[in-house]
Short mmCIF file of C-alpha atoms in Angstrom, two decimals:
data_model
loop_
_atom_site.label_atom_id
_atom_site.label_comp_id
_atom_site.label_asym_id
_atom_site.label_seq_id
_atom_site.Cartn_x
_atom_site.Cartn_y
_atom_site.Cartn_z
CA MET A 36 -182.21 83.32 0.43
CA ARG A 37 -182.70 83.85 -3.30
CA PRO A 38 -179.94 82.77 -5.71
CA LEU A 39 -177.23 85.03 -6.21
CA THR A 40 -177.06 86.41 -9.94
CA CYS A 41 -173.94 87.26 -11.95
CA ILE A 42 -172.13 88.48 -14.80
CA ILE A 43 -168.49 87.47 -15.98
CA VAL A 44 -166.38 89.81 -17.64
CA ASP A 45 -162.96 88.84 -19.18
CA ASP A 46 -161.35 89.25 -22.77
CA GLU A 47 -159.93 85.71 -22.74
CA PRO A 48 -162.42 83.47 -24.00
CA LEU A 49 -160.97 80.59 -22.24
CA ALA A 50 -161.16 82.15 -18.73
CA VAL A 51 -164.81 83.11 -19.48
CA ARG A 52 -165.68 79.66 -20.37
CA LEU A 53 -163.73 78.16 -17.11
CA LEU A 54 -165.66 80.32 -15.13
CA VAL A 55 -169.21 79.94 -16.52
CA SER A 56 -168.33 76.01 -15.75
CA TYR A 57 -167.86 77.12 -12.22
CA VAL A 58 -171.29 79.24 -11.94
CA GLU A 59 -173.16 76.03 -13.50
CA LYS A 60 -171.89 73.87 -10.67
CA THR A 61 -172.09 76.20 -8.19
CA PRO A 62 -175.59 75.80 -6.38
CA ASP A 63 -177.78 79.06 -5.87
CA LEU A 64 -175.58 81.14 -8.21
CA THR A 65 -177.49 82.46 -11.51
CA LEU A 66 -175.50 83.22 -14.72
CA LEU A 67 -176.83 86.17 -16.34
CA ALA A 68 -174.31 87.02 -18.99
CA SER A 69 -170.63 86.84 -19.88
CA TYR A 70 -168.69 89.10 -21.77
CA THR A 71 -165.35 89.54 -23.34
CA ASP A 72 -165.29 93.35 -24.41
CA SER A 73 -165.63 95.51 -20.83
CA ILE A 74 -167.58 98.42 -22.73
CA ASN A 75 -170.44 96.17 -23.75
CA ALA A 76 -170.24 94.50 -20.11
CA LEU A 77 -170.62 98.01 -18.69
CA ASN A 78 -173.95 98.57 -20.68
CA ALA A 79 -175.25 95.06 -19.55
CA VAL A 80 -174.32 95.55 -15.92
CA LYS A 81 -176.34 98.97 -15.50
CA GLU A 82 -179.02 97.10 -16.76
CA GLN A 83 -179.21 94.09 -15.39
CA LYS A 84 -177.68 95.11 -12.11
CA PRO A 85 -176.08 91.80 -11.01
CA ASP A 86 -175.47 90.71 -7.34
CA LEU A 87 -171.96 89.63 -8.66
CA LEU A 88 -169.50 90.68 -11.12
CA PHE A 89 -166.49 88.32 -11.68
CA LEU A 90 -164.35 90.77 -13.37
CA ASP A 91 -160.70 90.87 -15.05
CA ILE A 92 -158.43 93.72 -14.44
CA GLN A 93 -156.02 94.03 -17.58
CA MET A 94 -158.28 94.41 -20.64
CA PRO A 95 -158.60 96.47 -23.62
CA ASN A 96 -160.86 99.73 -24.06
CA MET A 97 -161.90 99.86 -20.38
CA ASP A 98 -159.83 97.91 -17.85
CA GLY A 99 -161.37 96.28 -14.84
CA MET A 100 -160.28 98.95 -12.18
CA GLU A 101 -162.19 101.57 -14.56
CA LEU A 102 -165.34 99.79 -14.92
CA ALA A 103 -165.62 98.77 -11.05
CA HIS A 104 -165.90 102.64 -10.60
CA SER A 105 -169.24 102.86 -12.73
CA LEU A 106 -170.98 100.06 -11.36
CA PRO A 107 -174.70 100.20 -9.84
CA GLU A 108 -174.67 100.49 -6.27
CA GLN A 109 -175.69 96.78 -5.47
CA THR A 110 -173.45 94.84 -7.59
CA ARG A 111 -170.25 93.65 -5.79
CA VAL A 112 -167.09 92.70 -7.81
CA VAL A 113 -164.80 89.87 -7.46
CA PHE A 114 -161.65 90.49 -9.40
CA THR A 115 -160.00 87.72 -11.47
CA THR A 116 -156.42 88.46 -12.55
CA ALA A 117 -153.29 86.90 -12.95
CA PHE A 118 -151.52 90.07 -11.40
CA LYS A 119 -151.59 90.08 -7.52
CA GLU A 120 -149.82 93.62 -7.62
CA TYR A 121 -153.82 94.97 -8.04
CA ALA A 122 -154.75 93.38 -4.98
CA PHE A 123 -154.52 96.97 -2.86
CA GLU A 124 -156.25 98.57 -5.33
CA SER A 125 -159.17 96.01 -5.43
CA TYR A 126 -159.49 97.32 -1.71
CA GLU A 127 -159.91 100.69 -2.90
CA VAL A 128 -163.28 99.97 -5.05
CA SER A 129 -164.54 97.71 -2.07
CA ALA A 130 -164.00 94.42 -4.02
CA LEU A 131 -165.78 91.36 -1.84
CA ASP A 132 -162.61 89.05 -3.03
CA PHE A 133 -159.55 89.08 -5.20
CA LEU A 134 -159.04 85.72 -7.06
CA LEU A 135 -155.50 84.71 -9.03
CA LYS A 136 -155.60 83.16 -12.17
CA PRO A 137 -155.60 80.28 -12.83
CA VAL A 138 -158.70 80.23 -10.46
CA ARG A 139 -159.60 77.15 -8.80
CA TYR A 140 -162.86 76.17 -7.94
CA ASN A 141 -162.40 75.81 -4.29
CA LYS A 142 -161.42 79.68 -4.21
CA PHE A 143 -164.23 80.63 -6.64
CA LEU A 144 -166.60 78.84 -4.41
CA ALA A 145 -165.15 80.85 -1.12
CA ALA A 146 -165.74 83.94 -2.94
CA VAL A 147 -169.44 83.18 -3.48
CA GLU A 148 -170.01 81.96 -0.12
CA LYS A 149 -168.47 85.31 1.57
CA ALA A 150 -170.67 87.29 -1.09
CA ARG A 151 -173.72 85.01 0.16
CA LYS A 152 -172.72 86.03 3.69
CA TRP A 153 -172.39 89.46 2.82
CA PHE A 154 -175.80 89.94 1.29
CA MET A 155 -177.70 88.32 3.98
CA GLY A 156 -175.95 90.73 6.36
CA LYS A 157 -176.96 93.35 3.81
CA GLN A 158 -180.81 92.15 3.74
CA SER A 159 -181.08 91.36 7.54
CA GLU A 160 -179.63 94.63 8.36
CA ASN A 161 -177.61 92.79 11.00
CA SER A 162 -174.60 95.01 10.20
CA SER A 163 -173.13 96.64 13.18
CA LEU A 164 -172.16 99.84 11.25
CA PRO A 165 -174.55 102.05 12.27
CA ASN A 166 -173.64 101.33 15.69
CA VAL A 167 -170.03 102.38 15.27
CA THR A 168 -168.78 105.79 16.51
CA THR A 169 -165.46 105.93 14.25
CA VAL A 170 -164.07 104.64 11.21
CA PHE A 171 -160.54 104.36 9.90
CA ILE A 172 -159.36 106.03 6.90
CA ARG A 173 -155.85 106.26 5.16
CA VAL A 174 -154.31 110.03 5.62
CA ASP A 175 -150.77 110.39 4.38
CA GLY A 176 -149.74 106.94 4.88
CA GLU A 177 -151.37 106.30 8.20
CA TRP A 178 -154.95 104.98 9.59
CA ARG A 179 -156.80 107.75 10.95
CA ASN A 180 -159.46 107.05 13.47
CA ILE A 181 -162.19 109.66 12.81
CA SER A 182 -165.38 110.22 14.80
CA ILE A 183 -168.42 109.82 12.52
CA ASP A 184 -170.05 112.50 14.17
CA LYS A 185 -167.35 115.06 13.59
CA ILE A 186 -168.10 114.42 9.77
CA ILE A 187 -169.96 117.54 8.16
CA TYR A 188 -169.61 116.47 4.36
CA VAL A 189 -167.44 114.60 1.84
CA ASN A 190 -166.28 115.64 -1.52
CA GLY A 191 -165.04 113.03 -4.21
CA MET A 192 -162.29 114.04 -6.75
CA LYS A 193 -161.51 111.39 -9.32
CA ASP A 194 -159.80 108.68 -6.87
CA TYR A 195 -159.71 110.51 -3.95
CA VAL A 196 -162.40 111.59 -1.29
CA LEU A 197 -162.13 114.64 1.08
CA PHE A 198 -163.42 114.45 4.55
CA TYR A 199 -164.38 117.75 6.03
CA MET A 200 -164.70 117.50 9.65
CA ASP A 201 -165.82 119.84 12.76
CA ASP A 202 -162.53 119.25 14.09
CA GLU A 203 -160.28 119.69 11.59
CA PRO A 204 -158.62 122.87 9.75
CA LYS A 205 -158.19 121.15 6.80
CA PRO A 206 -159.98 118.37 4.86
CA LEU A 207 -158.67 114.76 5.15
CA ILE A 208 -157.56 113.06 1.98
CA THR A 209 -157.61 109.79 1.33
CA HIS A 210 -157.23 107.26 -1.78
CA LEU A 211 -161.12 106.00 -1.78
CA THR A 212 -164.23 105.83 -4.12
CA MET A 213 -167.35 107.82 -3.14
CA LYS A 214 -169.17 104.46 -3.73
CA ALA A 215 -166.94 102.87 -0.97
CA VAL A 216 -167.84 105.91 1.43
CA GLU A 217 -171.57 105.48 0.91
CA GLU A 218 -171.50 102.16 2.14
CA MET A 219 -168.99 103.00 4.95
CA LEU A 220 -171.49 105.51 6.40
CA PRO A 221 -174.59 105.11 8.29
CA ARG A 222 -177.34 105.94 5.94
CA GLU A 223 -179.50 107.55 8.90
CA ASN A 224 -177.45 110.16 9.53
CA PHE A 225 -175.98 110.93 5.61
CA LEU A 226 -177.22 111.18 2.49
CA ARG A 227 -175.46 111.34 -0.87
CA VAL A 228 -177.11 114.36 -2.47
CA HIS A 229 -174.78 114.78 -5.62
CA ARG A 230 -172.17 112.22 -7.57
CA SER A 231 -169.53 114.25 -5.86
CA TYR A 232 -170.64 114.92 -2.40
CA ILE A 233 -172.33 112.92 0.64
CA VAL A 234 -173.52 115.07 3.53
CA ALA A 235 -174.23 114.56 7.49
CA ILE A 236 -177.92 115.37 7.51
CA ASP A 237 -177.78 117.06 10.87
CA LYS A 238 -175.20 119.48 9.75
CA ILE A 239 -177.21 120.92 6.75
CA ARG A 240 -178.06 124.79 7.99
CA LYS A 241 -180.66 125.58 4.90
CA VAL A 242 -182.07 124.45 1.63
CA ASP A 243 -182.64 127.34 -0.64
CA ARG A 244 -186.10 127.43 -3.05
CA ASN A 245 -183.20 126.25 -6.14
CA ASP A 246 -182.46 123.09 -4.01
CA CYS A 247 -179.07 124.06 -2.80
CA ILE A 248 -177.73 122.73 0.16
CA TYR A 249 -175.93 124.87 2.65
CA ILE A 250 -173.27 123.12 4.77
CA GLY A 251 -169.97 124.02 6.30
CA LYS A 252 -168.61 126.65 3.78
CA GLU A 253 -170.10 124.75 0.94
CA ILE A 254 -173.03 125.45 -1.50
CA ILE A 255 -174.06 122.06 -3.19
CA HIS A 256 -176.87 122.36 -5.91
CA VAL A 257 -178.85 118.56 -5.82
CA PRO A 258 -179.03 117.43 -9.26
CA ASP A 259 -182.32 115.74 -10.68
CA GLY A 260 -180.86 112.26 -10.26
CA TYR A 261 -180.89 112.84 -6.52
CA GLN A 262 -183.66 114.74 -6.19
CA GLU A 263 -186.16 112.07 -5.18
CA ALA A 264 -184.03 110.87 -2.17
CA PHE A 265 -183.34 114.36 -1.11
CA ARG A 266 -187.05 115.60 -1.15
CA ASN A 267 -187.92 112.51 0.48
CA LEU A 268 -185.58 113.35 3.39
CA ILE A 269 -187.17 116.73 3.44
CA SER A 270 -190.57 115.69 3.84
CA THR A 271 -190.05 113.14 6.68
CA ARG A 272 -187.99 115.97 8.56
CA SER A 273 -190.52 118.89 7.98
CA PHE A 274 -193.51 120.16 9.69
CA ILE A 275 -196.36 120.48 7.23
CA ALA A 276 -198.81 123.37 7.68
CA SER A 277 -202.23 122.35 7.88
CA THR A 278 -205.10 124.21 6.41
#
């Protein structure tokens, strides 16, 4: 496996220097950059697309949780913070690990190894998720085990996600991000067609000439940023007339 790339973001220069020293002595981990300003960091992360982001939470301008919601799909987060009360929120943005300051090297190294295993599993496509038929989501304080094949579409609204189901009269509302849901659902069955929508491919009734998807009781227009993946789907699942 190739070396993992990373970026460090923390508004405390001493904390940045400590993590930089850890990266330097960790095999197969390459530092792309480090930042004390979260806005500059976000721009760099979007451009360089590192594998890992070591990210502080309490920062001025944009805190770590806000930044984590705006990351490229392939970038995984390891939070570094002095406040353990953020641990639950880190789960909501699918963080790989949560390190409490002062970060010790053995904990840092364990987080890197966890990330390495995650990426190896992703690359080899050995994840068992496509074979899973149900997933757990937290609804009204309890865990609901829902059937993947009953999901019609998913609608994201800020920090909440609505699951529209075949067997539920109302959507199931849970505190998640669309990024987390996109990773949770098997890609051969679901497609993100909008910043706020993921659809079950087999439940699309029709697509009109304006690139609007008719699914359930919803009509979803596919914007430009999602057109390529959507058209690829259509082309692989349609009959082409010969001349």
